[in-house]
PDB file of C-alpha atoms in Angstrom:
ATOM      1  CA  UNK A   1     110.144  96.498  85.039  1.00  0.00           C
ATOM      2  CA  UNK A   2     110.121  95.562  88.745  1.00  0.00           C
ATOM      3  CA  UNK A   3     108.787  98.548  90.694  1.00  0.00           C
ATOM      4  CA  UNK A   4     108.640  99.035  94.444  1.00  0.00           C
ATOM      5  CA  UNK A   5     105.920 100.269  96.770  1.00  0.00           C
ATOM      6  CA  UNK A   6     106.884 100.993 100.391  1.00  0.00           C
ATOM      7  CA  UNK A   7     103.612 100.091 102.073  1.00  0.00           C
ATOM      8  CA  UNK A   8     100.489  97.954 102.159  1.00  0.00           C
ATOM      9  CA  UNK A   9      96.926  98.979 102.924  1.00  0.00           C
ATOM     10  CA  UNK A  10      93.401  97.651 102.564  1.00  0.00           C
ATOM     11  CA  UNK A  11      91.789  97.895  99.143  1.00  0.00           C
ATOM     12  CA  UNK A  12      89.577 100.801 100.175  1.00  0.00           C
ATOM     13  CA  UNK A  13      92.407 103.041 101.355  1.00  0.00           C
ATOM     14  CA  UNK A  14      93.003 104.937  98.126  1.00  0.00           C
ATOM     15  CA  UNK A  15      89.307 105.606  97.493  1.00  0.00           C
ATOM     16  CA  UNK A  16      88.745 106.689 101.089  1.00  0.00           C
ATOM     17  CA  UNK A  17      91.828 108.910 101.143  1.00  0.00           C
ATOM     18  CA  UNK A  18      90.788 110.552  97.893  1.00  0.00           C
ATOM     19  CA  UNK A  19      87.170 110.939  99.091  1.00  0.00           C
ATOM     20  CA  UNK A  20      85.951 108.847  96.149  1.00  0.00           C
ATOM     21  CA  UNK A  21      83.950 106.699  98.590  1.00  0.00           C
ATOM     22  CA  UNK A  22      81.980 108.116 101.499  1.00  0.00           C
ATOM     23  CA  UNK A  23      78.712 107.872 103.349  1.00  0.00           C
ATOM     24  CA  UNK A  24      76.472 104.925 102.498  1.00  0.00           C
ATOM     25  CA  UNK A  25      78.702 103.784  99.617  1.00  0.00           C
ATOM     26  CA  UNK A  26      81.673 103.504 101.973  1.00  0.00           C
ATOM     27  CA  UNK A  27      79.619 101.720 104.649  1.00  0.00           C
ATOM     28  CA  UNK A  28      78.409  99.156 102.116  1.00  0.00           C
ATOM     29  CA  UNK A  29      81.925  98.606 100.718  1.00  0.00           C
ATOM     30  CA  UNK A  30      83.251  98.016 104.241  1.00  0.00           C
ATOM     31  CA  UNK A  31      80.842  95.100 104.696  1.00  0.00           C
ATOM     32  CA  UNK A  32      82.742  93.107 102.063  1.00  0.00           C
ATOM     33  CA  UNK A  33      85.694  91.295 103.728  1.00  0.00           C
ATOM     34  CA  UNK A  34      87.474  91.270 100.359  1.00  0.00           C
ATOM     35  CA  UNK A  35      87.951  95.031 100.715  1.00  0.00           C
ATOM     36  CA  UNK A  36      89.833  94.577 103.986  1.00  0.00           C
ATOM     37  CA  UNK A  37      92.596  92.484 102.415  1.00  0.00           C
ATOM     38  CA  UNK A  38      95.991  94.154 102.277  1.00  0.00           C
ATOM     39  CA  UNK A  39      97.345  95.171  98.914  1.00  0.00           C
ATOM     40  CA  UNK A  40     100.057  97.419  97.450  1.00  0.00           C
ATOM     41  CA  UNK A  41      99.535 101.033  98.494  1.00  0.00           C
ATOM     42  CA  UNK A  42      99.059 102.256  94.908  1.00  0.00           C
ATOM     43  CA  UNK A  43     100.016 101.364  91.361  1.00  0.00           C
ATOM     44  CA  UNK A  44     101.258 104.841  90.467  1.00  0.00           C
ATOM     45  CA  UNK A  45     104.821 104.123  91.718  1.00  0.00           C
ATOM     46  CA  UNK A  46     105.668 107.634  92.793  1.00  0.00           C
ATOM     47  CA  UNK A  47     109.404 108.307  92.854  1.00  0.00           C
ATOM     48  CA  UNK A  48     109.357 110.418  96.022  1.00  0.00           C
ATOM     49  CA  UNK A  49     106.901 112.036  98.457  1.00  0.00           C
ATOM     50  CA  UNK A  50     104.403 109.418  99.739  1.00  0.00           C
ATOM     51  CA  UNK A  51     105.452 106.760  97.218  1.00  0.00           C
ATOM     52  CA  UNK A  52     109.211 106.869  97.968  1.00  0.00           C
ATOM     53  CA  UNK A  53     109.819 104.209  95.296  1.00  0.00           C
ATOM     54  CA  UNK A  54     113.385 105.355  94.582  1.00  0.00           C
ATOM     55  CA  UNK A  55     114.307 105.211  98.266  1.00  0.00           C
ATOM     56  CA  UNK A  56     112.679 101.788  98.638  1.00  0.00           C
ATOM     57  CA  UNK A  57     114.616 100.501  95.620  1.00  0.00           C
ATOM     58  CA  UNK A  58     117.886 101.846  97.052  1.00  0.00           C
ATOM     59  CA  UNK A  59     117.271 100.178 100.406  1.00  0.00           C
ATOM     60  CA  UNK A  60     116.270  96.964  98.630  1.00  0.00           C
ATOM     61  CA  UNK A  61     119.608  96.994  96.793  1.00  0.00           C
ATOM     62  CA  UNK A  62     121.470  97.772 100.003  1.00  0.00           C
ATOM     63  CA  UNK A  63     119.845  94.793 101.681  1.00  0.00           C
ATOM     64  CA  UNK A  64     120.687  92.671  98.651  1.00  0.00           C
ATOM     65  CA  UNK A  65     124.354  93.604  98.888  1.00  0.00           C
ATOM     66  CA  UNK A  66     124.375  93.008 102.632  1.00  0.00           C
ATOM     67  CA  UNK A  67     122.848  89.530 102.396  1.00  0.00           C
ATOM     68  CA  UNK A  68     124.169  88.404  99.030  1.00  0.00           C
ATOM     69  CA  UNK A  69     120.811  88.565  97.216  1.00  0.00           C
ATOM     70  CA  UNK A  70     121.959  89.398  93.683  1.00  0.00           C
ATOM     71  CA  UNK A  71     118.428  89.286  92.247  1.00  0.00           C
ATOM     72  CA  UNK A  72     117.320  91.978  94.707  1.00  0.00           C
ATOM     73  CA  UNK A  73     120.154  94.252  93.595  1.00  0.00           C
ATOM     74  CA  UNK A  74     119.273  93.695  89.927  1.00  0.00           C
ATOM     75  CA  UNK A  75     115.573  94.366  90.568  1.00  0.00           C
ATOM     76  CA  UNK A  76     116.342  97.624  92.382  1.00  0.00           C
ATOM     77  CA  UNK A  77     118.710  98.687  89.619  1.00  0.00           C
ATOM     78  CA  UNK A  78     116.066  97.996  86.955  1.00  0.00           C
ATOM     79  CA  UNK A  79     113.552 100.087  88.889  1.00  0.00           C
ATOM     80  CA  UNK A  80     115.900 103.070  89.174  1.00  0.00           C
ATOM     81  CA  UNK A  81     116.968 102.707  85.532  1.00  0.00           C
ATOM     82  CA  UNK A  82     113.298 102.946  84.537  1.00  0.00           C
ATOM     83  CA  UNK A  83     112.901 106.308  86.227  1.00  0.00           C
ATOM     84  CA  UNK A  84     116.121 107.600  84.665  1.00  0.00           C
ATOM     85  CA  UNK A  85     114.901 106.516  81.216  1.00  0.00           C
ATOM     86  CA  UNK A  86     111.879 108.847  81.320  1.00  0.00           C
ATOM     87  CA  UNK A  87     113.760 111.982  82.403  1.00  0.00           C
ATOM     88  CA  UNK A  88     113.614 114.888  79.954  1.00  0.00           C
ATOM     89  CA  UNK A  89     116.713 116.802  78.880  1.00  0.00           C
ATOM     90  CA  UNK A  90     115.728 119.746  81.092  1.00  0.00           C
ATOM     91  CA  UNK A  91     115.944 117.481  84.163  1.00  0.00           C
ATOM     92  CA  UNK A  92     112.222 117.062  84.828  1.00  0.00           C
ATOM     93  CA  UNK A  93     110.213 113.840  84.634  1.00  0.00           C
ATOM     94  CA  UNK A  94     106.688 112.625  85.289  1.00  0.00           C
ATOM     95  CA  UNK A  95     107.160 111.339  88.800  1.00  0.00           C
ATOM     96  CA  UNK A  96     104.500 108.582  88.782  1.00  0.00           C
ATOM     97  CA  UNK A  97     105.976 105.838  86.617  1.00  0.00           C
ATOM     98  CA  UNK A  98     102.828 103.708  86.525  1.00  0.00           C
ATOM     99  CA  UNK A  99     100.822 106.689  85.378  1.00  0.00           C
ATOM    100  CA  UNK A 100     103.414 107.617  82.765  1.00  0.00           C
ATOM    101  CA  UNK A 101     103.342 104.223  81.031  1.00  0.00           C
ATOM    102  CA  UNK A 102      99.519 104.038  81.008  1.00  0.00           C
ATOM    103  CA  UNK A 103      98.457 107.571  80.127  1.00  0.00           C
ATOM    104  CA  UNK A 104      99.284 110.170  77.493  1.00  0.00           C
ATOM    105  CA  UNK A 105     101.628 112.835  78.864  1.00  0.00           C
ATOM    106  CA  UNK A 106      98.919 115.493  78.984  1.00  0.00           C
ATOM    107  CA  UNK A 107      96.994 113.378  81.505  1.00  0.00           C
ATOM    108  CA  UNK A 108      99.947 112.682  83.816  1.00  0.00           C
ATOM    109  CA  UNK A 109     100.295 114.595  87.065  1.00  0.00           C
ATOM    110  CA  UNK A 110     102.597 117.582  86.693  1.00  0.00           C
ATOM    111  CA  UNK A 111     106.175 117.352  87.973  1.00  0.00           C
ATOM    112  CA  UNK A 112     106.311 118.839  91.485  1.00  0.00           C
ATOM    113  CA  UNK A 113     109.213 120.134  93.568  1.00  0.00           C
ATOM    114  CA  UNK A 114     108.519 117.679  96.377  1.00  0.00           C
ATOM    115  CA  UNK A 115     108.933 114.590  94.180  1.00  0.00           C
ATOM    116  CA  UNK A 116     111.661 116.114  92.011  1.00  0.00           C
ATOM    117  CA  UNK A 117     113.656 117.105  95.101  1.00  0.00           C
ATOM    118  CA  UNK A 118     113.379 113.589  96.551  1.00  0.00           C
ATOM    119  CA  UNK A 119     114.344 112.138  93.158  1.00  0.00           C
ATOM    120  CA  UNK A 120     117.470 114.298  93.038  1.00  0.00           C
ATOM    121  CA  UNK A 121     118.378 113.071  96.541  1.00  0.00           C
ATOM    122  CA  UNK A 122     117.738 109.391  96.052  1.00  0.00           C
ATOM    123  CA  UNK A 123     119.378 108.889  92.670  1.00  0.00           C
ATOM    124  CA  UNK A 124     122.576 110.554  93.889  1.00  0.00           C
ATOM    125  CA  UNK A 125     122.469 108.436  97.046  1.00  0.00           C
ATOM    126  CA  UNK A 126     121.943 105.384  94.841  1.00  0.00           C
ATOM    127  CA  UNK A 127     124.891 106.401  92.670  1.00  0.00           C
ATOM    128  CA  UNK A 128     127.031 106.609  95.801  1.00  0.00           C
ATOM    129  CA  UNK A 129     125.787 103.266  97.121  1.00  0.00           C
ATOM    130  CA  UNK A 130     126.418 101.352  93.882  1.00  0.00           C
ATOM    131  CA  UNK A 131     129.853 102.973  93.548  1.00  0.00           C
ATOM    132  CA  UNK A 132     130.766 101.825  97.067  1.00  0.00           C
ATOM    133  CA  UNK A 133     129.942  98.295  95.935  1.00  0.00           C
ATOM    134  CA  UNK A 134     132.101  98.521  92.813  1.00  0.00           C
ATOM    135  CA  UNK A 135     129.540  99.554  90.198  1.00  0.00           C
ATOM    136  CA  UNK A 136     129.537 103.041  88.678  1.00  0.00           C
ATOM    137  CA  UNK A 137     126.004 104.038  87.636  1.00  0.00           C
ATOM    138  CA  UNK A 138     126.877 107.203  85.746  1.00  0.00           C
ATOM    139  CA  UNK A 139     123.267 107.570  84.593  1.00  0.00           C
ATOM    140  CA  UNK A 140     122.153 108.059  88.217  1.00  0.00           C
ATOM    141  CA  UNK A 141     124.787 110.747  88.730  1.00  0.00           C
ATOM    142  CA  UNK A 142     123.768 112.470  85.491  1.00  0.00           C
ATOM    143  CA  UNK A 143     120.083 112.241  86.438  1.00  0.00           C
ATOM    144  CA  UNK A 144     120.592 114.163  89.689  1.00  0.00           C
ATOM    145  CA  UNK A 145     122.968 116.689  88.124  1.00  0.00           C
ATOM    146  CA  UNK A 146     120.389 117.480  85.415  1.00  0.00           C
ATOM    147  CA  UNK A 147     117.826 118.293  88.116  1.00  0.00           C
ATOM    148  CA  UNK A 148     120.398 120.359  90.014  1.00  0.00           C
ATOM    149  CA  UNK A 149     121.086 122.365  86.856  1.00  0.00           C
ATOM    150  CA  UNK A 150     117.358 122.912  86.444  1.00  0.00           C
ATOM    151  CA  UNK A 151     117.195 124.122  90.059  1.00  0.00           C
ATOM    152  CA  UNK A 152     120.046 126.604  89.593  1.00  0.00           C
ATOM    153  CA  UNK A 153     118.409 128.048  86.490  1.00  0.00           C
ATOM    154  CA  UNK A 154     114.906 128.152  87.962  1.00  0.00           C
ATOM    155  CA  UNK A 155     115.370 129.638  91.439  1.00  0.00           C
ATOM    156  CA  UNK A 156     113.481 132.923  91.771  1.00  0.00           C
ATOM    157  CA  UNK A 157     113.932 135.605  94.427  1.00  0.00           C
ATOM    158  CA  UNK A 158     110.149 136.209  94.463  1.00  0.00           C
ATOM    159  CA  UNK A 159     108.962 132.704  95.334  1.00  0.00           C
ATOM    160  CA  UNK A 160     111.985 130.410  95.585  1.00  0.00           C
ATOM    161  CA  UNK A 161     111.353 127.260  93.563  1.00  0.00           C
ATOM    162  CA  UNK A 162     108.000 126.622  91.923  1.00  0.00           C
ATOM    163  CA  UNK A 163     105.741 124.031  93.521  1.00  0.00           C
ATOM    164  CA  UNK A 164     104.788 122.507  90.140  1.00  0.00           C
ATOM    165  CA  UNK A 165     105.937 122.880  86.551  1.00  0.00           C
ATOM    166  CA  UNK A 166     104.772 121.824  83.123  1.00  0.00           C
ATOM    167  CA  UNK A 167     107.108 119.203  81.709  1.00  0.00           C
ATOM    168  CA  UNK A 168     108.821 121.919  79.632  1.00  0.00           C
ATOM    169  CA  UNK A 169     109.801 123.731  82.853  1.00  0.00           C
ATOM    170  CA  UNK A 170     107.134 126.434  82.809  1.00  0.00           C
ATOM    171  CA  UNK A 171     106.040 127.208  86.411  1.00  0.00           C
ATOM    172  CA  UNK A 172     102.392 126.393  87.179  1.00  0.00           C
ATOM    173  CA  UNK A 173     102.038 126.893  90.944  1.00  0.00           C
ATOM    174  CA  UNK A 174     104.503 128.872  93.065  1.00  0.00           C
ATOM    175  CA  UNK A 175     102.699 128.675  96.426  1.00  0.00           C
ATOM    176  CA  UNK A 176     103.856 127.128  99.674  1.00  0.00           C
ATOM    177  CA  UNK A 177     107.071 126.023 101.376  1.00  0.00           C
ATOM    178  CA  UNK A 178     107.103 122.480  99.990  1.00  0.00           C
ATOM    179  CA  UNK A 179     109.413 123.469  97.138  1.00  0.00           C
ATOM    180  CA  UNK A 180     112.181 123.751  99.744  1.00  0.00           C
ATOM    181  CA  UNK A 181     112.669 120.004  99.310  1.00  0.00           C
ATOM    182  CA  UNK A 182     114.659 120.969  96.202  1.00  0.00           C
ATOM    183  CA  UNK A 183     117.314 122.324  98.583  1.00  0.00           C
ATOM    184  CA  UNK A 184     117.753 118.910 100.189  1.00  0.00           C
ATOM    185  CA  UNK A 185     118.398 117.415  96.754  1.00  0.00           C
ATOM    186  CA  UNK A 186     120.898 120.151  95.931  1.00  0.00           C
ATOM    187  CA  UNK A 187     122.763 119.348  99.151  1.00  0.00           C
ATOM    188  CA  UNK A 188     123.175 115.722  98.035  1.00  0.00           C
ATOM    189  CA  UNK A 189     124.446 116.794  94.610  1.00  0.00           C
ATOM    190  CA  UNK A 190     126.826 119.356  96.125  1.00  0.00           C
ATOM    191  CA  UNK A 191     128.106 116.728  98.564  1.00  0.00           C
ATOM    192  CA  UNK A 192     129.122 114.572  95.595  1.00  0.00           C
ATOM    193  CA  UNK A 193     130.269 117.213  93.091  1.00  0.00           C
ATOM    194  CA  UNK A 194     131.569 120.100  95.205  1.00  0.00           C
ATOM    195  CA  UNK A 195     130.204 122.498  92.549  1.00  0.00           C
ATOM    196  CA  UNK A 196     130.141 126.011  94.053  1.00  0.00           C
ATOM    197  CA  UNK A 197     127.126 127.004  91.936  1.00  0.00           C
ATOM    198  CA  UNK A 198     124.989 124.470  93.738  1.00  0.00           C
ATOM    199  CA  UNK A 199     126.179 125.727  97.127  1.00  0.00           C
ATOM    200  CA  UNK A 200     125.383 129.293  96.094  1.00  0.00           C
ATOM    201  CA  UNK A 201     121.824 128.288  95.154  1.00  0.00           C
ATOM    202  CA  UNK A 202     121.424 126.339  98.412  1.00  0.00           C
ATOM    203  CA  UNK A 203     122.412 129.400 100.459  1.00  0.00           C
ATOM    204  CA  UNK A 204     120.173 131.763  98.481  1.00  0.00           C
ATOM    205  CA  UNK A 205     117.223 129.391  98.774  1.00  0.00           C
ATOM    206  CA  UNK A 206     117.757 128.826 102.499  1.00  0.00           C
ATOM    207  CA  UNK A 207     117.931 132.579 103.090  1.00  0.00           C
ATOM    208  CA  UNK A 208     114.689 133.037 101.156  1.00  0.00           C
ATOM    209  CA  UNK A 209     112.638 130.319 102.866  1.00  0.00           C
ATOM    210  CA  UNK A 210     113.925 131.109 106.363  1.00  0.00           C
ATOM    211  CA  UNK A 211     113.209 134.814 105.967  1.00  0.00           C
ATOM    212  CA  UNK A 212     109.752 134.248 104.496  1.00  0.00           C
ATOM    213  CA  UNK A 213     108.616 131.149 106.419  1.00  0.00           C
ATOM    214  CA  UNK A 214     110.686 129.700 109.264  1.00  0.00           C
ATOM    215  CA  UNK A 215     111.356 133.067 110.935  1.00  0.00           C
ATOM    216  CA  UNK A 216     107.571 133.452 111.160  1.00  0.00           C
ATOM    217  CA  UNK A 217     107.209 129.898 112.492  1.00  0.00           C
ATOM    218  CA  UNK A 218     105.141 128.706 109.564  1.00  0.00           C
ATOM    219  CA  UNK A 219     105.498 126.114 106.788  1.00  0.00           C
ATOM    220  CA  UNK A 220     102.832 125.485 104.199  1.00  0.00           C
ATOM    221  CA  UNK A 221     101.712 122.709 101.836  1.00  0.00           C
ATOM    222  CA  UNK A 222     104.252 119.961 102.479  1.00  0.00           C
ATOM    223  CA  UNK A 223     101.734 117.217 101.767  1.00  0.00           C
ATOM    224  CA  UNK A 224     100.900 118.567  98.288  1.00  0.00           C
ATOM    225  CA  UNK A 225      97.223 117.712  98.698  1.00  0.00           C
ATOM    226  CA  UNK A 226      96.765 120.275 101.505  1.00  0.00           C
ATOM    227  CA  UNK A 227      97.048 124.046 101.108  1.00  0.00           C
ATOM    228  CA  UNK A 228      97.517 124.695 104.814  1.00  0.00           C
ATOM    229  CA  UNK A 229     100.055 125.053 107.610  1.00  0.00           C
ATOM    230  CA  UNK A 230     101.825 121.748 108.244  1.00  0.00           C
ATOM    231  CA  UNK A 231     104.880 120.136 109.796  1.00  0.00           C
ATOM    232  CA  UNK A 232     106.229 117.912 107.002  1.00  0.00           C
ATOM    233  CA  UNK A 233     107.613 120.856 105.060  1.00  0.00           C
ATOM    234  CA  UNK A 234     110.142 121.819 107.726  1.00  0.00           C
ATOM    235  CA  UNK A 235     112.207 118.623 107.339  1.00  0.00           C
ATOM    236  CA  UNK A 236     114.357 119.725 104.361  1.00  0.00           C
ATOM    237  CA  UNK A 237     115.176 123.023 106.094  1.00  0.00           C
ATOM    238  CA  UNK A 238     116.339 121.171 109.203  1.00  0.00           C
ATOM    239  CA  UNK A 239     118.503 118.746 107.201  1.00  0.00           C
ATOM    240  CA  UNK A 240     119.899 121.418 104.882  1.00  0.00           C
ATOM    241  CA  UNK A 241     120.751 123.819 107.718  1.00  0.00           C
ATOM    242  CA  UNK A 242     122.716 121.040 109.440  1.00  0.00           C
ATOM    243  CA  UNK A 243     124.510 120.253 106.173  1.00  0.00           C
ATOM    244  CA  UNK A 244     125.558 123.896 105.827  1.00  0.00           C
ATOM    245  CA  UNK A 245     126.676 124.087 109.461  1.00  0.00           C
ATOM    246  CA  UNK A 246     128.814 120.961 109.139  1.00  0.00           C
ATOM    247  CA  UNK A 247     130.216 122.286 105.863  1.00  0.00           C
ATOM    248  CA  UNK A 248     130.962 125.888 106.903  1.00  0.00           C
ATOM    249  CA  UNK A 249     130.918 125.989 110.713  1.00  0.00           C
ATOM    250  CA  UNK A 250     128.898 129.214 110.517  1.00  0.00           C
ATOM    251  CA  UNK A 251     126.662 129.679 113.574  1.00  0.00           C
ATOM    252  CA  UNK A 252     123.727 131.038 111.567  1.00  0.00           C
ATOM    253  CA  UNK A 253     123.090 127.561 110.165  1.00  0.00           C
ATOM    254  CA  UNK A 254     123.118 125.962 113.616  1.00  0.00           C
ATOM    255  CA  UNK A 255     120.671 128.608 114.813  1.00  0.00           C
ATOM    256  CA  UNK A 256     118.398 127.963 111.858  1.00  0.00           C
ATOM    257  CA  UNK A 257     118.558 124.203 112.328  1.00  0.00           C
ATOM    258  CA  UNK A 258     117.387 124.648 115.918  1.00  0.00           C
ATOM    259  CA  UNK A 259     114.531 126.921 114.838  1.00  0.00           C
ATOM    260  CA  UNK A 260     113.394 124.269 112.372  1.00  0.00           C
ATOM    261  CA  UNK A 261     113.634 121.598 115.084  1.00  0.00           C
ATOM    262  CA  UNK A 262     111.512 123.596 117.518  1.00  0.00           C
ATOM    263  CA  UNK A 263     108.936 124.239 114.817  1.00  0.00           C
ATOM    264  CA  UNK A 264     108.784 120.478 114.344  1.00  0.00           C
ATOM    265  CA  UNK A 265     108.381 119.980 118.114  1.00  0.00           C
ATOM    266  CA  UNK A 266     105.319 122.236 118.053  1.00  0.00           C
ATOM    267  CA  UNK A 267     103.499 119.470 116.152  1.00  0.00           C
ATOM    268  CA  UNK A 268     104.703 116.584 118.316  1.00  0.00           C
ATOM    269  CA  UNK A 269     103.035 114.602 121.111  1.00  0.00           C
ATOM    270  CA  UNK A 270     105.116 114.531 124.312  1.00  0.00           C
ATOM    271  CA  UNK A 271     102.947 112.121 126.308  1.00  0.00           C
ATOM    272  CA  UNK A 272     101.093 108.835 125.880  1.00  0.00           C
ATOM    273  CA  UNK A 273      97.329 109.129 125.713  1.00  0.00           C
ATOM    274  CA  UNK A 274      95.308 106.657 127.772  1.00  0.00           C
ATOM    275  CA  UNK A 275      92.753 104.681 125.760  1.00  0.00           C
ATOM    276  CA  UNK A 276      90.113 102.111 126.649  1.00  0.00           C
ATOM    277  CA  UNK A 277      91.378  98.528 126.599  1.00  0.00           C
ATOM    278  CA  UNK A 278      89.363  97.687 123.472  1.00  0.00           C
ATOM    279  CA  UNK A 279      90.687 100.650 121.460  1.00  0.00           C
ATOM    280  CA  UNK A 280      93.059  99.889 118.581  1.00  0.00           C
ATOM    281  CA  UNK A 281      95.833 101.951 120.199  1.00  0.00           C
ATOM    282  CA  UNK A 282      95.639  99.697 123.266  1.00  0.00           C
ATOM    283  CA  UNK A 283      95.327  96.452 121.294  1.00  0.00           C
ATOM    284  CA  UNK A 284      98.381  97.132 119.164  1.00  0.00           C
ATOM    285  CA  UNK A 285     100.474  98.888 121.806  1.00  0.00           C
ATOM    286  CA  UNK A 286     100.778 102.130 119.842  1.00  0.00           C
ATOM    287  CA  UNK A 287     102.266 104.948 121.924  1.00  0.00           C
ATOM    288  CA  UNK A 288     101.478 108.530 121.028  1.00  0.00           C
ATOM    289  CA  UNK A 289     104.747 109.985 122.362  1.00  0.00           C
ATOM    290  CA  UNK A 290     106.850 111.075 119.382  1.00  0.00           C
ATOM    291  CA  UNK A 291     103.866 111.037 117.015  1.00  0.00           C
ATOM    292  CA  UNK A 292     103.106 114.199 115.068  1.00  0.00           C
ATOM    293  CA  UNK A 293     100.001 115.893 113.740  1.00  0.00           C
ATOM    294  CA  UNK A 294      99.985 115.841 109.942  1.00  0.00           C
ATOM    295  CA  UNK A 295      98.745 119.370 109.313  1.00  0.00           C
ATOM    296  CA  UNK A 296      96.075 121.894 110.237  1.00  0.00           C
ATOM    297  CA  UNK A 297      93.809 120.215 107.674  1.00  0.00           C
ATOM    298  CA  UNK A 298      94.802 116.597 108.392  1.00  0.00           C
ATOM    299  CA  UNK A 299      94.190 116.209 112.114  1.00  0.00           C
ATOM    300  CA  UNK A 300      95.663 112.697 112.223  1.00  0.00           C
ATOM    301  CA  UNK A 301      98.670 111.300 114.083  1.00  0.00           C
ATOM    302  CA  UNK A 302     101.570 109.873 112.088  1.00  0.00           C
ATOM    303  CA  UNK A 303     105.118 108.637 112.630  1.00  0.00           C
ATOM    304  CA  UNK A 304     106.817 111.301 110.504  1.00  0.00           C
ATOM    305  CA  UNK A 305     109.018 112.118 113.499  1.00  0.00           C
ATOM    306  CA  UNK A 306     111.108 109.037 112.750  1.00  0.00           C
ATOM    307  CA  UNK A 307     112.491 110.875 109.724  1.00  0.00           C
ATOM    308  CA  UNK A 308     114.079 113.552 111.921  1.00  0.00           C
ATOM    309  CA  UNK A 309     115.801 111.231 114.408  1.00  0.00           C
ATOM    310  CA  UNK A 310     119.304 111.509 112.901  1.00  0.00           C
ATOM    311  CA  UNK A 311     119.075 115.291 112.650  1.00  0.00           C
ATOM    312  CA  UNK A 312     117.838 115.594 116.233  1.00  0.00           C
ATOM    313  CA  UNK A 313     120.683 113.420 117.514  1.00  0.00           C
ATOM    314  CA  UNK A 314     123.161 115.599 115.607  1.00  0.00           C
ATOM    315  CA  UNK A 315     121.713 118.705 117.233  1.00  0.00           C
ATOM    316  CA  UNK A 316     121.906 117.088 120.663  1.00  0.00           C
ATOM    317  CA  UNK A 317     125.579 116.175 120.203  1.00  0.00           C
ATOM    318  CA  UNK A 318     126.459 119.604 118.785  1.00  0.00           C
ATOM    319  CA  UNK A 319     124.581 121.714 121.337  1.00  0.00           C
ATOM    320  CA  UNK A 320     124.277 119.462 124.382  1.00  0.00           C
ATOM    321  CA  UNK A 321     120.614 120.440 124.540  1.00  0.00           C
ATOM    322  CA  UNK A 322     118.718 117.467 125.974  1.00  0.00           C
ATOM    323  CA  UNK A 323     115.473 118.570 124.273  1.00  0.00           C
ATOM    324  CA  UNK A 324     116.835 117.251 120.970  1.00  0.00           C
ATOM    325  CA  UNK A 325     117.583 113.873 122.548  1.00  0.00           C
ATOM    326  CA  UNK A 326     113.853 113.315 123.091  1.00  0.00           C
TER     327      UNK A 326
END
């Protein structure tokens, strides 16, 4: 099965990021030029979150259609079909395909709301894309609807959606705001189906997370590997609030979208730092404006802000507020 990875890195990246190599061992490994060669980010092929394999496959197919590359479309379709094939009847799946085919199920990483929410989004978007090009992939539609049904049945007023589940749907961890990404997936399914039950769950979930988290200007555990305050988690609330505003015209959703946007701004750089001429930032012309801090635990700068550009432009056009144009 052709699988897709959205990024390249040096061979040491995974071990460094996971703290498997440090100190003298890391220093020695860095002396070997072989370890500096670029390779595929990871062989786990994660459907959402950092892996974004489903999104990469969809974009690969879109590019194939645009440029007449039939083999690219077929490869992307095979990749998405592979994920669909391992979904359980309750809607859940082990979200790292490479791990699933190598390990017994009990050793696979548990399904998590972040990946499952992205999966629900991307397979419905893929269904829509293939349909627009004359091919009805009913299995992609069914895949996302199964997850949406799971979401409707498993929303709880005490904690929203669980962060992780056992493959049978039993909640394992219920902490953090990251499970709000399920809402974004529900929005995509509602957009396609118009099912009022999905809209009802979206509204209930948005009310819960805004009351508990956004109103207090805090989001937690968006990166899955960090149990701390972060900025990544706010994205689905921004997108979903805008979806509800465009759908209903109710001002509360516009107000909530702006609150989410300003929370995001609180993590953003609004100026370019000045570095020495021999620093990497200077060599590669990297500007800090628009970059965002990852989280309270990960004090690194990333380009996550690019993900919010469309939403910010929508807010600017709706409100006329120039801050969102930045």
